[in-house]
Amino acid sequence: MAISERENQEIEAANASGKTPVVFIHGLWLLPSSWADWADFFREAGYAPLTPDWPDDPVTVEQARAEPEVLGKKSLKQVADHTAEVIAALNTKPVVMGHSTGGLVAQMLAGRGLAAATVAIDPGVFRGVLPLPFSVLKGVGPFLLDPRTRGKALTLTFDQFKYGWANALDEAEAKELYEKYHVAGSGQALVQMGNANINPGTEAKVDTTNPARGPLLIIDGEKDHTVPWAIAHAAYNRQRRNPGVTEIVRMSNRGHSLTIDHGWREVAQTALDFVKRNT
C-alpha cells in the first residue's frame, strides 16, 4: 500500500522537527485515531508522533462502520511491511509503540532492527508464546473455531467488547468507548495469531534474538481478558534472551482498554519514562 497523504504529512513534520519520532501502531478493532491523546502527550514531551494506518484503513470510525469489509483481510505482514515503509521515510530511527495486535507488529519491526526502542502494550501472540488462558478462549475462541473467520471483517458485540476490553471499567465508560472507537477487525490477522503455534509458516513470528532489536518494554493490564498476564509474561520470557534491555510492567486494575480509557495517561507516562531511560 502506498503511503497516504495523511501519513506523508506526519513524516514530513517529523523530519522537519528534528525530534525523535514515535510511531504508534493500533491493533484490531481500532483505528489510528485511537492514539490521538498519546500523540499529543508525546508531542508535548518533545517527540514527533506518527499514527500510521493499517493498509486501507478508513479515515473515520463512521466510514469504517459503513464499509467494514475493507478491514477483513489485512495480514500481519501487510501491516508490518507498510509500517516499515513509513519508518524508512524517516530521517531518524523511531521509537515504536503498539497496542494489542499493534504490540505484536511493533515487536516484529523491532526484530527487523527498525526501532530505537519499543513499547508493546497488551501484545498479541507470536509463535513460541504458548499460554492459552480461558479468558482468551471465551473472548475470541468462537471466531477461531469458525472457518469463515479468515478474510472476514469481525465486529464485536457490546457484550464481547465489555468482556474482552472493558471488564475493568464501569458500564457507562465501556459504552462510551465502544461507541467512540470500536470498528471491525481483520479475521485474517486474528487467525494468524490464533494459529501461530500450529502453523510453521505463520506470519505471527518475531525475531527475538536480533542484537539490533534495541530496548523493549512490555506493558500488560492486570485484568486483561484478551491478552492476560500469562501471555504477556511468556512473550517477555522469549524476549529477555535478547542482549538488549528487556522489561515488563503489570498495570494494576487495568484491562485491554488501558490505552483509550480514563487511565491512559498513566500508561503513556510509563512508556515515556522507559523511552527516556533507554534512548
Coordinates of C-alpha atoms in Angstrom, one line a residue:
M1 CA 0.0 0.0 0.0
A2 CA 1.2 3.5 -0.9
I3 CA 1.9 5.9 1.9
S4 CA -1.2 8.1 2.3
E5 CA -1.3 11.9 2.2
R6 CA -2.0 12.0 5.9
E7 CA 0.9 9.7 6.7
N8 CA 3.2 11.8 4.4
Q9 CA 2.2 14.9 6.3
E10 CA 3.2 13.2 9.6
I11 CA 6.5 12.0 8.1
E12 CA 7.4 15.5 6.7
A13 CA 6.5 17.1 10.1
A14 CA 8.6 14.6 12.0
N15 CA 11.6 15.1 9.6
A16 CA 11.3 18.8 9.7
S17 CA 11.1 18.9 13.5
G18 CA 14.5 17.2 14.1
K19 CA 12.9 15.4 17.1
T20 CA 12.8 11.7 17.8
P21 CA 9.8 10.1 16.0
V22 CA 7.4 7.9 17.9
V23 CA 5.4 5.5 15.7
F24 CA 2.1 4.3 17.2
I25 CA 0.6 1.1 15.8
H26 CA -3.1 0.3 16.5
G27 CA -4.4 -3.2 16.9
L28 CA -7.6 -5.0 15.9
W29 CA -10.9 -3.2 16.4
L30 CA -9.4 0.3 16.5
L31 CA -8.2 3.0 14.0
P32 CA -5.1 5.3 14.1
S33 CA -7.3 8.0 15.7
S34 CA -7.4 5.9 18.9
W35 CA -3.8 7.2 19.5
A36 CA -4.8 10.9 19.4
D37 CA -4.3 11.5 23.1
W38 CA -1.0 9.6 23.1
A39 CA 0.2 11.6 20.1
D40 CA -0.5 14.9 21.9
F41 CA 1.1 13.6 25.1
F42 CA 4.4 12.6 23.3
R43 CA 4.4 15.8 21.2
E44 CA 4.2 17.8 24.4
A45 CA 7.1 15.7 25.8
G46 CA 9.3 16.7 22.8
Y47 CA 8.8 13.9 20.4
A48 CA 7.4 13.7 16.8
P49 CA 4.4 11.4 16.8
L50 CA 3.1 9.4 13.8
T51 CA 0.0 7.2 13.7
P52 CA 0.3 5.1 10.5
D53 CA -2.6 3.2 9.0
W54 CA -3.1 -0.4 8.5
P55 CA -3.4 -0.8 4.7
D56 CA -6.7 0.7 3.5
D57 CA -7.8 1.9 6.9
P58 CA -10.8 4.2 6.6
V59 CA -10.2 7.7 8.0
T60 CA -13.1 7.8 10.4
V61 CA -14.9 5.4 12.7
E62 CA -18.1 6.3 10.8
Q63 CA -16.5 5.3 7.4
A64 CA -15.2 2.1 8.9
R65 CA -18.6 1.1 10.2
A66 CA -20.2 1.9 6.9
E67 CA -17.8 -0.3 4.9
P68 CA -16.4 -2.9 7.4
E69 CA -15.4 -5.4 4.8
V70 CA -12.3 -3.3 3.8
L71 CA -10.8 -4.2 7.2
G72 CA -11.3 -8.0 7.0
K73 CA -8.3 -9.3 5.0
K74 CA -5.3 -7.4 6.3
S75 CA -2.4 -9.7 7.3
L76 CA 0.2 -9.2 9.9
K77 CA 2.9 -9.0 7.2
Q78 CA 1.0 -6.4 5.3
V79 CA 0.7 -4.2 8.4
A80 CA 4.3 -4.7 9.3
D81 CA 5.6 -4.0 5.8
H82 CA 3.5 -0.9 5.4
T83 CA 4.7 0.5 8.8
A84 CA 8.3 -0.3 7.8
E85 CA 7.8 1.8 4.7
V86 CA 6.7 4.7 6.9
I87 CA 9.8 4.2 9.1
A88 CA 12.1 4.1 6.0
A89 CA 10.9 7.6 5.1
L90 CA 12.0 9.0 8.4
N91 CA 15.4 10.7 8.9
T92 CA 15.8 9.2 12.4
K93 CA 15.2 5.7 13.7
P94 CA 12.0 6.0 15.7
V95 CA 10.6 4.7 18.9
V96 CA 7.8 2.2 18.0
M97 CA 4.8 1.6 20.2
G98 CA 1.9 -0.7 19.6
H99 CA -1.2 -2.0 21.4
S100 CA -2.7 -5.5 21.1
T101 CA -2.0 -6.7 17.5
G102 CA -0.1 -3.5 17.1
G103 CA 2.1 -4.6 20.0
L104 CA 2.9 -7.7 18.1
V105 CA 3.7 -5.7 14.9
A106 CA 5.9 -3.4 17.0
Q107 CA 7.9 -6.4 18.1
M108 CA 8.1 -7.7 14.5
L109 CA 9.6 -4.4 13.5
A110 CA 12.0 -4.3 16.4
G111 CA 13.1 -7.8 15.4
R112 CA 14.0 -6.3 12.0
G113 CA 16.2 -3.7 13.7
L114 CA 13.9 -0.8 12.8
A115 CA 13.2 0.6 16.3
A116 CA 15.3 2.8 18.6
A117 CA 13.2 1.4 21.4
T118 CA 9.9 -0.5 21.5
V119 CA 6.9 -0.5 23.8
A120 CA 4.5 -3.4 23.3
I121 CA 1.2 -2.9 25.2
D122 CA -1.0 -6.0 25.7
P123 CA 0.8 -7.5 22.7
G124 CA -0.8 -10.2 20.5
V125 CA 0.6 -13.7 20.4
F126 CA 3.5 -14.7 18.3
R127 CA 5.0 -18.2 17.6
G128 CA 6.6 -19.6 20.8
V129 CA 4.2 -17.8 23.2
L130 CA 2.3 -20.8 24.4
P131 CA -0.2 -20.0 27.2
L132 CA -3.8 -20.0 26.2
P133 CA -5.9 -18.8 29.2
F134 CA -9.6 -19.5 29.5
S135 CA -10.5 -15.8 29.1
V136 CA -8.9 -15.8 25.6
L137 CA -10.8 -18.9 24.6
K138 CA -14.0 -17.3 25.8
G139 CA -13.3 -14.0 24.2
V140 CA -12.0 -14.9 20.7
G141 CA -12.4 -18.7 20.7
P142 CA -15.8 -18.6 18.8
F143 CA -14.1 -16.6 16.0
L144 CA -11.2 -19.0 15.8
L145 CA -13.5 -22.1 15.6
D146 CA -15.5 -20.6 12.7
P147 CA -13.8 -21.5 9.3
R148 CA -15.4 -18.3 7.8
T149 CA -13.3 -16.1 10.1
R150 CA -10.2 -15.9 7.8
G151 CA -10.7 -12.9 5.5
K152 CA -13.8 -11.8 7.3
A153 CA -14.4 -8.4 9.0
L154 CA -15.1 -9.2 12.6
T155 CA -17.3 -6.8 14.7
L156 CA -17.6 -7.3 18.4
T157 CA -21.0 -7.0 20.1
F158 CA -21.0 -4.7 23.1
D159 CA -21.1 -7.7 25.4
Q160 CA -18.0 -9.1 23.7
F161 CA -16.3 -5.7 24.0
K162 CA -17.2 -5.4 27.6
Y163 CA -15.7 -8.8 28.4
G164 CA -12.6 -8.6 26.3
W165 CA -11.7 -4.9 26.6
A166 CA -13.7 -3.1 29.2
N167 CA -14.1 -5.6 32.0
A168 CA -12.2 -3.3 34.4
L169 CA -14.5 -0.3 33.6
D170 CA -18.0 0.7 34.7
E171 CA -20.9 0.2 32.2
A172 CA -21.1 3.8 31.3
E173 CA -17.4 4.2 30.3
A174 CA -17.5 0.8 28.5
K175 CA -20.4 2.0 26.3
E176 CA -18.7 5.3 25.7
L177 CA -15.5 3.7 24.4
Y178 CA -17.5 1.1 22.3
E179 CA -19.4 3.9 20.6
K180 CA -16.4 6.2 20.1
Y181 CA -13.7 3.7 19.0
H182 CA -14.9 0.2 18.1
V183 CA -14.7 -0.8 14.4
A184 CA -14.4 -4.2 12.7
G185 CA -11.2 -6.1 12.9
S186 CA -9.3 -8.3 10.5
G187 CA -10.2 -12.0 10.7
Q188 CA -7.0 -12.8 8.7
A189 CA -4.8 -11.3 11.4
L190 CA -6.7 -12.9 14.2
V191 CA -6.4 -16.3 12.6
Q192 CA -2.7 -15.8 12.1
M193 CA -2.2 -15.1 15.8
G194 CA -4.5 -17.9 16.8
N195 CA -2.7 -20.5 14.7
A196 CA 0.8 -19.2 15.4
N197 CA 2.0 -22.3 17.3
I198 CA 0.5 -24.8 14.9
N199 CA 1.4 -23.2 11.6
P200 CA 5.2 -23.2 11.0
G201 CA 4.7 -20.7 8.2
T202 CA 2.8 -18.2 10.3
E203 CA 3.3 -14.5 9.8
A204 CA 3.0 -14.1 13.6
K205 CA 6.7 -14.5 14.1
V206 CA 9.2 -12.3 15.9
D207 CA 13.0 -12.4 15.7
T208 CA 13.7 -12.1 19.5
T209 CA 17.5 -12.7 19.2
N210 CA 18.5 -9.9 16.8
P211 CA 21.0 -7.8 18.8
A212 CA 19.8 -4.8 16.8
R213 CA 16.3 -5.2 18.4
G214 CA 17.0 -2.4 20.9
P215 CA 15.3 -1.8 24.3
L216 CA 11.9 -3.3 24.8
L217 CA 9.2 -2.7 27.3
I218 CA 6.1 -4.9 27.5
I219 CA 3.1 -3.5 29.4
D220 CA 0.1 -5.6 30.4
G221 CA -3.1 -4.9 32.3
E222 CA -3.6 -7.0 35.4
K223 CA -7.3 -7.6 34.5
D224 CA -6.8 -8.0 30.7
H225 CA -9.0 -10.8 29.3
T226 CA -7.7 -10.5 25.8
V227 CA -4.0 -10.6 26.5
P228 CA -3.8 -11.9 30.1
W229 CA -0.6 -11.7 32.1
A230 CA 0.4 -15.3 31.2
I231 CA 0.6 -14.4 27.6
A232 CA 2.5 -11.1 28.1
H233 CA 4.9 -12.7 30.5
A234 CA 5.6 -15.6 28.1
A235 CA 6.4 -13.0 25.4
Y236 CA 8.8 -11.3 27.9
N237 CA 10.5 -14.7 28.7
R238 CA 11.1 -15.1 24.9
Q239 CA 12.4 -11.6 24.5
R240 CA 14.6 -11.4 27.6
R241 CA 17.1 -13.7 25.9
N242 CA 18.0 -10.7 23.7
P243 CA 21.1 -8.7 24.8
G244 CA 19.0 -5.5 24.7
V245 CA 17.2 -4.1 27.7
T246 CA 14.0 -6.0 28.2
E247 CA 11.4 -5.1 30.9
I248 CA 7.8 -5.9 31.7
V249 CA 5.3 -3.9 33.8
R250 CA 2.0 -5.0 35.1
M251 CA -0.6 -2.2 35.4
S252 CA -2.9 -2.8 38.4
N253 CA -6.6 -3.0 37.9
R254 CA -6.3 -2.4 34.1
G255 CA -8.0 -4.2 31.2
H256 CA -7.3 -4.3 27.5
S257 CA -8.8 -0.8 27.1
L258 CA -5.9 0.7 29.0
T259 CA -4.6 2.8 26.1
I260 CA -8.0 4.5 25.5
D261 CA -9.8 4.6 28.8
H262 CA -9.7 7.2 31.6
G263 CA -6.3 5.9 32.9
W264 CA -4.4 6.1 29.6
R265 CA -2.1 8.8 30.8
E266 CA -0.6 6.6 33.5
V267 CA 0.2 4.0 30.8
A268 CA 1.6 6.7 28.5
Q269 CA 3.8 8.0 31.3
T270 CA 5.1 4.5 32.0
A271 CA 6.0 4.2 28.3
L272 CA 7.6 7.7 28.2
D273 CA 9.7 7.0 31.3
F274 CA 11.1 3.8 29.7
V275 CA 11.9 5.6 26.4
K276 CA 13.7 8.5 28.3
R277 CA 15.8 6.0 30.3
N278 CA 16.8 3.9 27.2
T279 CA 17.3 6.3 24.3

